[in-house]
Coordinates of C-alpha atoms in Angstrom, one line a residue:
A1 CA 99.0 98.9 109.6
F2 CA 99.4 101.8 107.2
S3 CA 99.7 101.3 103.4
S4 CA 98.7 102.4 99.9
D5 CA 96.7 100.7 97.1
H6 CA 99.5 101.1 94.5
G7 CA 102.9 102.7 93.8
V8 CA 103.6 105.5 91.4
A9 CA 105.0 105.4 87.9
P10 CA 107.5 108.1 87.0
L11 CA 106.1 111.0 84.9
P12 CA 106.8 110.0 81.3
E13 CA 107.9 113.5 80.5
L14 CA 110.5 113.4 83.2
S15 CA 111.7 110.0 82.0
L16 CA 111.9 111.3 78.5
A17 CA 114.0 114.3 79.7
R18 CA 116.4 111.8 81.3
G19 CA 116.8 110.0 78.0
L20 CA 114.6 107.0 78.7
D21 CA 112.1 105.3 76.4
A22 CA 108.9 106.7 77.8
G23 CA 105.6 108.3 76.8
R24 CA 101.8 108.0 76.9
I25 CA 99.9 105.3 75.1
D26 CA 97.1 106.6 72.9
M27 CA 94.4 104.2 74.2
K28 CA 91.7 105.6 71.9
G29 CA 94.1 105.1 68.9
A30 CA 95.0 101.6 70.0
R31 CA 91.3 100.6 70.3
E32 CA 90.6 102.1 66.8
R33 CA 93.5 100.3 65.3
L34 CA 92.5 96.9 66.7
D35 CA 88.9 97.6 65.6
Q36 CA 90.2 98.3 62.1
L37 CA 92.1 95.1 62.1
L38 CA 89.1 93.1 63.0
D39 CA 87.1 94.9 60.3
E40 CA 89.7 93.9 57.7
K41 CA 89.8 90.3 58.8
L42 CA 86.2 89.5 59.7
G43 CA 84.0 92.3 58.3
K44 CA 82.9 95.6 59.5
Q45 CA 81.3 95.5 63.0
D46 CA 81.3 97.4 66.2
W47 CA 83.8 95.0 67.8
F48 CA 84.4 96.9 71.0
I49 CA 81.7 98.1 73.4
G50 CA 84.0 99.7 75.9
S51 CA 87.4 100.3 77.4
K52 CA 88.6 101.0 80.9
T53 CA 92.3 101.5 80.9
P54 CA 94.2 99.2 80.5
G55 CA 91.5 96.9 79.2
L56 CA 89.3 96.6 76.1
T57 CA 85.9 94.9 76.1
L58 CA 84.5 93.1 73.1
A59 CA 80.9 93.0 72.2
P60 CA 79.5 89.8 73.8
A61 CA 77.9 88.5 70.6
L62 CA 81.2 89.0 68.7
R63 CA 83.7 88.0 71.4
E64 CA 84.3 84.4 70.3
K65 CA 84.7 85.4 66.6
A66 CA 87.0 88.3 67.5
L67 CA 89.2 86.2 69.6
T68 CA 89.9 83.8 66.7
Q69 CA 92.1 86.7 65.6
F70 CA 93.9 87.1 68.9
E71 CA 97.4 86.6 67.6
A72 CA 96.9 89.2 64.9
L73 CA 95.4 91.6 67.5
R74 CA 98.4 91.0 69.7
A75 CA 101.0 91.6 66.9
T76 CA 99.2 94.8 65.9
A77 CA 99.0 96.1 69.5
K78 CA 102.7 95.3 70.1
A79 CA 103.6 97.4 67.1
L80 CA 102.0 100.5 68.6
P81 CA 104.1 103.0 70.6
G82 CA 104.4 102.1 74.3
I83 CA 102.7 98.7 74.2
E84 CA 104.7 95.7 75.4
D85 CA 102.0 93.1 75.0
L86 CA 98.3 92.3 74.7
L87 CA 96.8 89.6 76.8
R88 CA 93.5 87.8 77.0
T89 CA 92.2 88.6 80.4
A90 CA 90.6 85.2 80.7
H91 CA 93.7 83.2 79.7
P92 CA 96.8 85.4 80.2
H93 CA 100.2 84.1 79.3
G94 CA 103.8 85.0 79.9
P95 CA 105.5 86.9 82.7
W96 CA 102.5 89.1 83.4
A97 CA 99.9 86.3 83.7
A98 CA 99.8 86.1 87.5
L99 CA 99.4 89.9 87.8
V100 CA 96.6 90.0 85.3
T101 CA 94.8 87.1 86.9
R102 CA 95.0 88.7 90.4
G103 CA 93.3 91.8 89.0
A104 CA 90.7 90.1 86.8
Y105 CA 87.1 89.3 87.8
E106 CA 85.2 87.1 85.5
G107 CA 82.1 88.9 84.1
R108 CA 83.3 92.4 85.0
S109 CA 86.8 92.5 83.6
P110 CA 87.6 93.5 80.0
D111 CA 88.5 90.8 77.5
L112 CA 91.9 92.2 76.5
F113 CA 94.6 93.8 78.7
I114 CA 97.2 96.1 77.3
V115 CA 100.6 95.8 79.0
S116 CA 102.6 99.0 78.8
R117 CA 106.3 99.2 78.2
P118 CA 108.4 100.4 81.2
N119 CA 108.0 104.2 81.8
W120 CA 105.0 104.4 79.6
T121 CA 101.5 105.3 81.0
Y122 CA 98.1 104.8 79.6
G123 CA 96.4 107.9 78.1
T124 CA 96.7 111.5 79.0
V125 CA 94.2 111.8 81.9
D126 CA 96.3 110.2 84.7
K127 CA 99.5 112.1 85.3
T128 CA 101.5 108.9 86.3
G129 CA 99.0 106.2 85.5
H130 CA 97.7 103.0 87.1
A131 CA 97.9 99.3 86.3
S132 CA 101.3 98.9 85.0
P133 CA 102.9 95.6 85.9
Y134 CA 106.2 97.1 87.0
L135 CA 107.5 97.2 90.5
Y136 CA 107.5 101.0 90.6
D137 CA 103.7 100.9 90.3
R138 CA 103.2 97.9 92.6
A139 CA 105.5 98.6 95.5
V140 CA 103.9 100.5 98.4
P141 CA 104.8 101.8 101.8
L142 CA 103.7 99.3 104.4
I143 CA 104.0 100.3 108.0
F144 CA 103.2 98.0 110.9
F145 CA 103.1 99.1 114.5
G146 CA 101.8 97.8 117.8
A147 CA 101.9 94.6 119.9
G148 CA 103.9 91.8 118.3
V149 CA 105.6 94.1 115.7
K150 CA 109.4 94.3 116.1
K151 CA 111.1 97.7 115.6
G152 CA 113.1 98.0 112.4
Q153 CA 113.0 98.6 108.7
G154 CA 112.2 96.3 105.9
G155 CA 112.6 96.2 102.2
V156 CA 110.2 96.3 99.3
T157 CA 106.7 94.8 99.4
E158 CA 103.3 94.8 97.7
P159 CA 99.7 95.2 99.0
I160 CA 99.1 91.4 98.4
H161 CA 101.0 90.6 101.6
L162 CA 99.0 92.9 103.9
A163 CA 96.1 90.5 104.8
P164 CA 98.3 87.4 105.4
T165 CA 100.6 89.5 107.7
L166 CA 97.7 91.0 109.7
A167 CA 96.2 87.6 110.1
A168 CA 99.5 86.1 111.4
L169 CA 99.8 89.0 113.8
L170 CA 96.3 88.4 115.1
N171 CA 96.9 84.6 115.2
V172 CA 93.8 84.0 112.9
S173 CA 93.4 82.4 109.5
P174 CA 93.9 84.7 106.6
P175 CA 90.8 85.6 104.5
A176 CA 89.8 82.8 102.0
G177 CA 90.7 84.9 99.0
A178 CA 94.0 86.2 100.4
Q179 CA 97.1 85.8 98.3
G180 CA 100.6 86.6 99.2
R181 CA 102.5 85.6 102.3
P182 CA 103.0 86.8 105.9
L183 CA 105.9 89.2 106.1
V184 CA 107.8 87.3 108.8
E185 CA 110.3 90.0 109.1
V186 CA 107.6 92.1 110.9
F187 CA 107.3 89.7 113.9

């Protein structure tokens, strides 16, 4: 099998030139605005200890207190340019919940996850970005070849289906943590 770990978002500048709503989220500015909100509501603290796009990590000693203001944090984040939603990584909700849950690892993942709007990327470092929930960033090339693989062409898929498909081709059980399904159109 041959594949990729993620797809590619369109360049925001190209999308803008085509008249689409697009841009780059100011992650530092978003973090500062959310920190300011918590200062206003709960008193001045260093609420965040870090960020790794697209997540924000709260200071462990202040996490529980800060999360009492989650709905206010969410409303503030959604009012910022390019932000579709703000989710609690431990308890995501809505249409992106399954995707956030797949990518979260308790104890290592940030507390909050910023969901971008379509055609928006996080920050200015990555040219096209990572971690958007949209199919253009999740769909990958996936090529199977060899014994048991029928010749042909498929449609769109995601990396989550690779392990179950390889397991089915090898006639073994999929790994315990595997998600997705075998792509039966390969057989």
